[in-house]
Amino acid sequence: MLILKCSTVRIQNSEFRIQNLDPERRGDMRILINGKPTDLPERITIEDMVELKGLNPDTIVVECNMLLVKRENWAGVVLRESDSLEILSFVGGG
Amino acid sequence: MRDILKIGGQEVESRLFLGTGKFSANRMIPEVVRSSGARVVTVALRRVDLEYQEENIAAYVPKECILMPNTSGARNAMEAVRIARLARAAGCGDWVKIEVIADNRYLLPDNYETIKATEILASEGFVVLPYMSPDLMAAKKLAEVGAAAVMPLGAPIGSNRGLKTRELVRILIEEIPLPIIVDAGIGRPSEAAEAMEMGAAAVLVNTAVATAGDPVAMARAFGLAVEAGRTAFLAGPGETAQYARASSPLTGFLRD
Amino acid sequence: MIFYEELNKYRDFDFEAFFDGIEDSAVKKIIAKERLTQLDYLALLSPAAERCLEEMAQRAHSQTIRHFGRVMLLFTPLYLSNYCVNHCVYCGFQAHNSMERKKLTPLEVDAEARIIASTGLKHILILTGESRRESPVSYIRECVGILKKYFTSISIEIYPLEEEEYRELIAAGVDGLTIYQEVYNREVYSQLHPAGPKRNYRFRLDAPEKACRAGIRTVNVGALLGLHDWRSEAFFSGIHANHLQDSFPDVEVSISPPRMRPHLGGFQPRVSVSDKNLVQYILAFRLFMPRGGITISTREGKDLRDRLIRLGATKMSAGSCTAVGGRSDQESTGQFEISDQRGVAEMAKAIYDHGYQPVYKDWQMI
C-alpha cells in the first residue's frame, strides 16, 4: 500500500484516508456514529473503533460516509473529523 | 409429481414464510420457526444501539432457513437499495424483501419506488421479493424488471384483517407468471388457508404469530393451515351446485 | 413471445385424442370456472361439450351482460376496391374469376359514405382486395380522409401491411383492424392459396401484432369456417385473440366466426359447420375470453342472428353490401352472397325486440 501524506487513494469506489505519518498531530476528534456525535481518539481505524466500543464484529455492518466498508477493509480505514458512521445489525422484522 | 415452490432458482420446502418482528423475546424464535415449518424468515436491518448491544437476531434463526432481510425503514428506492446492499454485505445471502413505505398511517407500500428498487437490485444479482399494493400493472412491471416473486398485501401491515384485497390478489395469481406470496394482514390460520386455496404460492405471516397468546402453537397452526390450503388448491374444487333445468330457453332452437 | 411461436407448440397436437378424453363432468367443471386455460377452451369445443350447450349458453349469456350490458354495436362494411392479385380458391374476388373490377373514386367514396351515414351508423369497416397497384396504402389513406367526415370509427380489412404502414393509416384515422388468417392449418393454407402474396402464411399471421405495436385500438381475428376442421380452427382463433390480449392489454380484441357462403367461383366448403357448431364456438369463446368481442356479419341469416343476440354476440353488421359501390350501383358483383338483408332500421328494431339496445357510436377520437 502506498503511503502518501494527506492524500486519498481510490479503491473500488471507496475513498480511504491513509495513515498520516506526521507525528505532530494528536488529540480527540468528533465523528457521528448512528447520528450521534461521538468523541474518538484521532487516527483510529474502524477496526479499532469496533473493538473500543465493544461491538461484535461478526454481527455488524459498517457504512462510512454513505459507503459500505467491508470487514476486510476496516483496518485500512482511518476515521477523520466529521465522518459519519452507520453501524447496523439485524433485528426482528416482518 | 412433487409440488415444489421454487423462487430464484431455489427450492423452498415450506409455503409459510415467517417474520421475526414484534416478538416479546427473541429467544422464542427458534422454537417458533421450527414449529411453523417455515424455511424463509425475514429480518430487518437497524442501527446498533451502542449503549446496549442487542443480540444478533440472525443467531436465533435455525441454520436451515433462508434469511431474508427486508428494507424496512426505506422511504424511497435509493434507501431500499442501500439497505439491501448492506444486508448482503453482512453475509445475509442474496434474498431481499423490498419494503418501501413512506406512509406512516397505514404503512402502505409505494409501488413506484418499489419497482425502481427491484430493477436495480435484480440487475445486481439479488433475489428480489417486492412487497407491494396489489396493482396488476405494477405487478407486471415488477415481473418485467426481474422480481423473483411478487408479494401483494392482504390488508395493511399489522391490521390482522384478513384478505381484504382478495379480488385483486386473485387477478395477480391469474395473470402474473411468478409466485404470488400474500404478505401482511393475515390474522388467522383460516385466512392463510384461504390465500393458499386461491392459488397463492406462499404466505408471509408475522404479527399474527408474534402477538398470539402462545406463539409456538400459533406458528404450528399456520403451518398446518398453509399446507391444508395448498392441498385443497391442488385437489381442485368440486362443481358448484347446478340447478336442474327443465327447458333450454337459449339453445332449444338448435335441437336437430 | 410472438404468436407464431405459441402456435407452433400445437404443431403435432392430437386433437382427436384430446377430444376422446373429455368427459361431461370435466366440461361442467370448466363451465363453472372463473378463468379458463387454453385447454379448457378446447374442451368446450369438443363433441362431448355439445351435451352441455344450454349450461354454456346460460353462463355465456350472463357473462356477456355483465361485461357488455344488453347492447349490440352496429356497423357496416364498405368495399372500396375489388382488384385482387391473389388466387384464394374460396373467394369471389380472386384473380381467376372474371368479373368487373372496380375501385371507388373519391367522389364515389363520398357518395357511399353519405348513404351509409344517413342510416345513423358511425362505425365503418372498409375493405379492399389485395393489390398494391390499384389500392395502395396511399389510396386507402385518401379514402380514410374522406370517411373521417362521416364516421367516428374506421376499421380496415385489407391485405397485411408492415408496421410503419399501419402507423400511417392509424395517424390518418384508422382505429381498428380486421384480418382473418382464413385457415390456421398450414398445409391447408398452402393448398387454398396457390398464388399471390397471400400465399405468405407468416406475413399474414404477424399482421395483428404489427398493428397492435403501431397503436391500433381494436383488432378482430378469426378463421373462415368451412375450410378445415372447425374445432381446431376455432381453437386457434381463440388462442390467437387471447395471445393478442395478453401481449397488448390495452387493445380491444375480438373474433369473428364467418362461415363460408355461396359466391362466384363455387368452391365448396370442405367441412360443414352447422348452426349448432357455430353456437358452440361462440359460447366457448365467450367463456374463454369474457371481455372478448364477438362480431357476427350478414353471412348469417336473420333468424340465427337474432338468436345470437342473447348468446354472446357484441357487434353486428347491418345494411350490408359486399359489392364495390353496390349501394349506389345495384349491378355490381359482391364478394359473397349476403344472407341477412336487413337494413339498419330493421336490425335496430329486432335488437330492441330482444330486449337489447342498438349502439351506433361506441366512441370517438378527439
PDB file of N, CA and C in Angstrom, chain A residues 11-76:
ATOM      1  N   ILE A  11     -10.033   3.051  -4.050  1.00  0.00           N
ATOM      2  CA  ILE A  11     -10.018   1.604  -4.174  1.00  0.00           C
ATOM      3  C   ILE A  11     -11.469   1.147  -4.257  1.00  0.00           C
ATOM      4  N   GLN A  12     -11.838   0.594  -5.385  1.00  0.00           N
ATOM      5  CA  GLN A  12     -13.204   0.061  -5.537  1.00  0.00           C
ATOM      6  C   GLN A  12     -14.272   1.028  -5.053  1.00  0.00           C
ATOM      7  N   ASN A  13     -14.244   2.247  -5.587  1.00  0.00           N
ATOM      8  CA  ASN A  13     -15.271   3.233  -5.285  1.00  0.00           C
ATOM      9  C   ASN A  13     -15.299   3.702  -3.842  1.00  0.00           C
ATOM     10  N   SER A  14     -14.360   3.315  -3.044  1.00  0.00           N
ATOM     11  CA  SER A  14     -14.315   3.833  -1.679  1.00  0.00           C
ATOM     12  C   SER A  14     -13.108   4.725  -1.541  1.00  0.00           C
ATOM     13  N   GLU A  15     -13.285   5.745  -0.780  1.00  0.00           N
ATOM     14  CA  GLU A  15     -12.130   6.607  -0.545  1.00  0.00           C
ATOM     15  C   GLU A  15     -11.519   6.247   0.788  1.00  0.00           C
ATOM     16  N   PHE A  16     -10.276   6.003   0.805  1.00  0.00           N
ATOM     17  CA  PHE A  16      -9.609   5.670   2.054  1.00  0.00           C
ATOM     18  C   PHE A  16      -8.579   6.738   2.379  1.00  0.00           C
ATOM     19  N   ARG A  17      -8.568   7.128   3.605  1.00  0.00           N
ATOM     20  CA  ARG A  17      -7.517   8.081   4.036  1.00  0.00           C
ATOM     21  C   ARG A  17      -6.384   7.232   4.603  1.00  0.00           C
ATOM     22  N   ILE A  18      -5.228   7.442   4.100  1.00  0.00           N
ATOM     23  CA  ILE A  18      -4.099   6.621   4.543  1.00  0.00           C
ATOM     24  C   ILE A  18      -3.486   7.260   5.774  1.00  0.00           C
ATOM     25  N   GLN A  19      -2.902   6.420   6.569  1.00  0.00           N
ATOM     26  CA  GLN A  19      -2.282   6.915   7.809  1.00  0.00           C
ATOM     27  C   GLN A  19      -1.337   8.077   7.546  1.00  0.00           C
ATOM     28  N   ASN A  20      -1.604   9.130   8.278  1.00  0.00           N
ATOM     29  CA  ASN A  20      -0.778  10.324   8.151  1.00  0.00           C
ATOM     30  C   ASN A  20       0.457  10.144   9.021  1.00  0.00           C
ATOM     31  N   LEU A  21       1.620  10.271   8.415  1.00  0.00           N
ATOM     32  CA  LEU A  21       2.823   9.988   9.177  1.00  0.00           C
ATOM     33  C   LEU A  21       3.323  11.145  10.032  1.00  0.00           C
ATOM     34  N   ASP A  22       2.636  12.286   9.903  1.00  0.00           N
ATOM     35  CA  ASP A  22       3.105  13.443  10.650  1.00  0.00           C
ATOM     36  C   ASP A  22       2.908  13.224  12.149  1.00  0.00           C
ATOM     37  N   PRO A  23       3.966  13.054  12.908  1.00  0.00           N
ATOM     38  CA  PRO A  23       3.853  12.710  14.331  1.00  0.00           C
ATOM     39  C   PRO A  23       3.338  13.852  15.207  1.00  0.00           C
ATOM     40  N   GLU A  24       3.289  15.094  14.666  1.00  0.00           N
ATOM     41  CA  GLU A  24       2.854  16.223  15.473  1.00  0.00           C
ATOM     42  C   GLU A  24       1.348  16.211  15.749  1.00  0.00           C
ATOM     43  N   ARG A  25       0.526  15.600  14.903  1.00  0.00           N
ATOM     44  CA  ARG A  25      -0.929  15.683  15.066  1.00  0.00           C
ATOM     45  C   ARG A  25      -1.434  14.633  16.041  1.00  0.00           C
ATOM     46  N   ARG A  26      -2.061  15.120  17.117  1.00  0.00           N
ATOM     47  CA  ARG A  26      -2.657  14.201  18.106  1.00  0.00           C
ATOM     48  C   ARG A  26      -3.896  14.832  18.678  1.00  0.00           C
ATOM     49  N   GLY A  27      -4.648  14.069  19.507  1.00  0.00           N
ATOM     50  CA  GLY A  27      -5.816  14.652  20.192  1.00  0.00           C
ATOM     51  C   GLY A  27      -7.117  13.994  19.753  1.00  0.00           C
ATOM     52  N   ASP A  28      -8.215  14.299  20.474  1.00  0.00           N
ATOM     53  CA  ASP A  28      -9.503  13.685  20.168  1.00  0.00           C
ATOM     54  C   ASP A  28     -10.160  14.310  18.936  1.00  0.00           C
ATOM     55  N   MET A  29     -11.034  13.546  18.332  1.00  0.00           N
ATOM     56  CA  MET A  29     -11.800  14.114  17.234  1.00  0.00           C
ATOM     57  C   MET A  29     -13.259  13.725  17.428  1.00  0.00           C
ATOM     58  N   ARG A  30     -14.107  14.448  16.737  1.00  0.00           N
ATOM     59  CA  ARG A  30     -15.545  14.191  16.869  1.00  0.00           C
ATOM     60  C   ARG A  30     -16.084  13.644  15.552  1.00  0.00           C
ATOM     61  N   ILE A  31     -16.762  12.506  15.648  1.00  0.00           N
ATOM     62  CA  ILE A  31     -17.445  11.979  14.459  1.00  0.00           C
ATOM     63  C   ILE A  31     -18.879  11.642  14.853  1.00  0.00           C
ATOM     64  N   LEU A  32     -19.694  11.348  13.851  1.00  0.00           N
ATOM     65  CA  LEU A  32     -21.071  10.937  14.109  1.00  0.00           C
ATOM     66  C   LEU A  32     -21.149   9.416  14.004  1.00  0.00           C
ATOM     67  N   ILE A  33     -21.727   8.796  15.014  1.00  0.00           N
ATOM     68  CA  ILE A  33     -21.994   7.363  14.904  1.00  0.00           C
ATOM     69  C   ILE A  33     -23.493   7.180  15.086  1.00  0.00           C
ATOM     70  N   ASN A  34     -24.115   6.620  14.068  1.00  0.00           N
ATOM     71  CA  ASN A  34     -25.575   6.443  14.076  1.00  0.00           C
ATOM     72  C   ASN A  34     -26.279   7.746  14.436  1.00  0.00           C
ATOM     73  N   GLY A  35     -25.764   8.834  13.877  1.00  0.00           N
ATOM     74  CA  GLY A  35     -26.384  10.133  14.070  1.00  0.00           C
ATOM     75  C   GLY A  35     -25.999  10.838  15.343  1.00  0.00           C
ATOM     76  N   LYS A  36     -25.253  10.164  16.206  1.00  0.00           N
ATOM     77  CA  LYS A  36     -24.903  10.813  17.479  1.00  0.00           C
ATOM     78  C   LYS A  36     -23.442  11.237  17.471  1.00  0.00           C
ATOM     79  N   PRO A  37     -23.180  12.469  17.913  1.00  0.00           N
ATOM     80  CA  PRO A  37     -21.773  12.921  17.975  1.00  0.00           C
ATOM     81  C   PRO A  37     -21.027  12.082  19.011  1.00  0.00           C
ATOM     82  N   THR A  38     -19.868  11.604  18.609  1.00  0.00           N
ATOM     83  CA  THR A  38     -19.077  10.745  19.487  1.00  0.00           C
ATOM     84  C   THR A  38     -17.626  11.168  19.404  1.00  0.00           C
ATOM     85  N   ASP A  39     -16.951  11.157  20.544  1.00  0.00           N
ATOM     86  CA  ASP A  39     -15.518  11.509  20.545  1.00  0.00           C
ATOM     87  C   ASP A  39     -14.686  10.253  20.474  1.00  0.00           C
ATOM     88  N   LEU A  40     -13.726  10.300  19.590  1.00  0.00           N
ATOM     89  CA  LEU A  40     -12.834   9.151  19.439  1.00  0.00           C
ATOM     90  C   LEU A  40     -11.402   9.652  19.339  1.00  0.00           C
ATOM     91  N   PRO A  41     -10.440   8.807  19.677  1.00  0.00           N
ATOM     92  CA  PRO A  41      -9.046   9.213  19.500  1.00  0.00           C
ATOM     93  C   PRO A  41      -8.760   9.419  18.025  1.00  0.00           C
ATOM     94  N   GLU A  42      -7.888  10.385  17.770  1.00  0.00           N
ATOM     95  CA  GLU A  42      -7.551  10.642  16.365  1.00  0.00           C
ATOM     96  C   GLU A  42      -6.822   9.472  15.759  1.00  0.00           C
ATOM     97  N   ARG A  43      -6.935   9.378  14.482  1.00  0.00           N
ATOM     98  CA  ARG A  43      -6.262   8.350  13.696  1.00  0.00           C
ATOM     99  C   ARG A  43      -6.731   6.941  14.035  1.00  0.00           C
ATOM    100  N   ILE A  44      -7.879   6.826  14.655  1.00  0.00           N
ATOM    101  CA  ILE A  44      -8.352   5.483  14.971  1.00  0.00           C
ATOM    102  C   ILE A  44      -8.913   4.851  13.699  1.00  0.00           C
ATOM    103  N   THR A  45      -8.653   3.562  13.527  1.00  0.00           N
ATOM    104  CA  THR A  45      -9.214   2.868  12.364  1.00  0.00           C
ATOM    105  C   THR A  45     -10.593   2.344  12.735  1.00  0.00           C
ATOM    106  N   ILE A  46     -11.341   1.957  11.746  1.00  0.00           N
ATOM    107  CA  ILE A  46     -12.675   1.402  12.012  1.00  0.00           C
ATOM    108  C   ILE A  46     -12.536   0.138  12.869  1.00  0.00           C
ATOM    109  N   GLU A  47     -11.540  -0.638  12.544  1.00  0.00           N
ATOM    110  CA  GLU A  47     -11.361  -1.891  13.278  1.00  0.00           C
ATOM    111  C   GLU A  47     -11.143  -1.619  14.758  1.00  0.00           C
ATOM    112  N   ASP A  48     -10.300  -0.627  15.019  1.00  0.00           N
ATOM    113  CA  ASP A  48     -10.035  -0.286  16.424  1.00  0.00           C
ATOM    114  C   ASP A  48     -11.266   0.294  17.098  1.00  0.00           C
ATOM    115  N   MET A  49     -12.011   1.060  16.358  1.00  0.00           N
ATOM    116  CA  MET A  49     -13.222   1.653  16.914  1.00  0.00           C
ATOM    117  C   MET A  49     -14.210   0.573  17.333  1.00  0.00           C
ATOM    118  N   VAL A  50     -14.352  -0.430  16.485  1.00  0.00           N
ATOM    119  CA  VAL A  50     -15.283  -1.532  16.777  1.00  0.00           C
ATOM    120  C   VAL A  50     -14.880  -2.207  18.085  1.00  0.00           C
ATOM    121  N   GLU A  51     -13.574  -2.400  18.249  1.00  0.00           N
ATOM    122  CA  GLU A  51     -13.093  -3.052  19.467  1.00  0.00           C
ATOM    123  C   GLU A  51     -13.304  -2.148  20.665  1.00  0.00           C
ATOM    124  N   LEU A  52     -13.009  -0.868  20.459  1.00  0.00           N
ATOM    125  CA  LEU A  52     -13.147   0.112  21.531  1.00  0.00           C
ATOM    126  C   LEU A  52     -14.566   0.162  22.072  1.00  0.00           C
ATOM    127  N   LYS A  53     -15.523   0.102  21.163  1.00  0.00           N
ATOM    128  CA  LYS A  53     -16.925   0.209  21.569  1.00  0.00           C
ATOM    129  C   LYS A  53     -17.505  -1.113  22.033  1.00  0.00           C
ATOM    130  N   GLY A  54     -16.721  -2.149  21.984  1.00  0.00           N
ATOM    131  CA  GLY A  54     -17.197  -3.436  22.466  1.00  0.00           C
ATOM    132  C   GLY A  54     -18.233  -4.069  21.552  1.00  0.00           C
ATOM    133  N   LEU A  55     -18.105  -3.796  20.257  1.00  0.00           N
ATOM    134  CA  LEU A  55     -19.083  -4.352  19.324  1.00  0.00           C
ATOM    135  C   LEU A  55     -18.610  -5.702  18.809  1.00  0.00           C
ATOM    136  N   ASN A  56     -19.568  -6.547  18.496  1.00  0.00           N
ATOM    137  CA  ASN A  56     -19.242  -7.856  17.944  1.00  0.00           C
ATOM    138  C   ASN A  56     -19.072  -7.733  16.429  1.00  0.00           C
ATOM    139  N   PRO A  57     -17.825  -7.850  15.937  1.00  0.00           N
ATOM    140  CA  PRO A  57     -17.595  -7.620  14.501  1.00  0.00           C
ATOM    141  C   PRO A  57     -18.344  -8.590  13.603  1.00  0.00           C
ATOM    142  N   ASP A  58     -18.717  -9.751  14.129  1.00  0.00           N
ATOM    143  CA  ASP A  58     -19.396 -10.739  13.287  1.00  0.00           C
ATOM    144  C   ASP A  58     -20.827 -10.355  12.966  1.00  0.00           C
ATOM    145  N   THR A  59     -21.405  -9.477  13.772  1.00  0.00           N
ATOM    146  CA  THR A  59     -22.841  -9.237  13.614  1.00  0.00           C
ATOM    147  C   THR A  59     -23.172  -7.846  13.111  1.00  0.00           C
ATOM    148  N   ILE A  60     -22.133  -7.075  12.767  1.00  0.00           N
ATOM    149  CA  ILE A  60     -22.450  -5.705  12.358  1.00  0.00           C
ATOM    150  C   ILE A  60     -21.990  -5.392  10.946  1.00  0.00           C
ATOM    151  N   VAL A  61     -22.635  -4.351  10.392  1.00  0.00           N
ATOM    152  CA  VAL A  61     -22.257  -3.817   9.081  1.00  0.00           C
ATOM    153  C   VAL A  61     -21.899  -2.361   9.313  1.00  0.00           C
ATOM    154  N   VAL A  62     -20.848  -1.891   8.665  1.00  0.00           N
ATOM    155  CA  VAL A  62     -20.426  -0.506   8.874  1.00  0.00           C
ATOM    156  C   VAL A  62     -20.449   0.272   7.565  1.00  0.00           C
ATOM    157  N   GLU A  63     -21.068   1.426   7.641  1.00  0.00           N
ATOM    158  CA  GLU A  63     -21.101   2.338   6.492  1.00  0.00           C
ATOM    159  C   GLU A  63     -20.366   3.598   6.911  1.00  0.00           C
ATOM    160  N   CYS A  64     -19.408   4.060   6.088  1.00  0.00           N
ATOM    161  CA  CYS A  64     -18.694   5.283   6.433  1.00  0.00           C
ATOM    162  C   CYS A  64     -18.978   6.317   5.358  1.00  0.00           C
ATOM    163  N   ASN A  65     -19.572   7.425   5.768  1.00  0.00           N
ATOM    164  CA  ASN A  65     -19.930   8.468   4.797  1.00  0.00           C
ATOM    165  C   ASN A  65     -20.704   7.887   3.627  1.00  0.00           C
ATOM    166  N   MET A  66     -21.709   7.106   3.946  1.00  0.00           N
ATOM    167  CA  MET A  66     -22.632   6.529   2.971  1.00  0.00           C
ATOM    168  C   MET A  66     -22.018   5.445   2.108  1.00  0.00           C
ATOM    169  N   LEU A  67     -20.813   5.044   2.416  1.00  0.00           N
ATOM    170  CA  LEU A  67     -20.222   3.969   1.631  1.00  0.00           C
ATOM    171  C   LEU A  67     -20.001   2.761   2.536  1.00  0.00           C
ATOM    172  N   LEU A  68     -20.382   1.635   2.034  1.00  0.00           N
ATOM    173  CA  LEU A  68     -20.204   0.391   2.769  1.00  0.00           C
ATOM    174  C   LEU A  68     -18.715   0.097   2.876  1.00  0.00           C
ATOM    175  N   VAL A  69     -18.276  -0.256   4.090  1.00  0.00           N
ATOM    176  CA  VAL A  69     -16.875  -0.655   4.249  1.00  0.00           C
ATOM    177  C   VAL A  69     -16.850  -2.120   4.645  1.00  0.00           C
ATOM    178  N   LYS A  70     -16.306  -2.935   3.776  1.00  0.00           N
ATOM    179  CA  LYS A  70     -16.286  -4.366   4.062  1.00  0.00           C
ATOM    180  C   LYS A  70     -15.348  -4.664   5.208  1.00  0.00           C
ATOM    181  N   ARG A  71     -15.634  -5.725   5.923  1.00  0.00           N
ATOM    182  CA  ARG A  71     -14.870  -6.051   7.123  1.00  0.00           C
ATOM    183  C   ARG A  71     -13.375  -6.136   6.864  1.00  0.00           C
ATOM    184  N   GLU A  72     -13.018  -6.701   5.718  1.00  0.00           N
ATOM    185  CA  GLU A  72     -11.577  -6.861   5.438  1.00  0.00           C
ATOM    186  C   GLU A  72     -10.852  -5.521   5.264  1.00  0.00           C
ATOM    187  N   ASN A  73     -11.637  -4.453   5.072  1.00  0.00           N
ATOM    188  CA  ASN A  73     -11.018  -3.129   4.889  1.00  0.00           C
ATOM    189  C   ASN A  73     -11.038  -2.278   6.146  1.00  0.00           C
ATOM    190  N   TRP A  74     -11.649  -2.797   7.234  1.00  0.00           N
ATOM    191  CA  TRP A  74     -11.772  -1.975   8.443  1.00  0.00           C
ATOM    192  C   TRP A  74     -10.423  -1.492   8.965  1.00  0.00           C
ATOM    193  N   ALA A  75      -9.419  -2.359   8.883  1.00  0.00           N
ATOM    194  CA  ALA A  75      -8.099  -1.991   9.432  1.00  0.00           C
ATOM    195  C   ALA A  75      -7.445  -0.902   8.602  1.00  0.00           C
ATOM    196  N   GLY A  76      -7.856  -0.783   7.368  1.00  0.00           N
ATOM    197  CA  GLY A  76      -7.192   0.176   6.488  1.00  0.00           C
ATOM    198  C   GLY A  76      -7.888   1.520   6.409  1.00  0.00           C
TER     199      GLY A  76
END
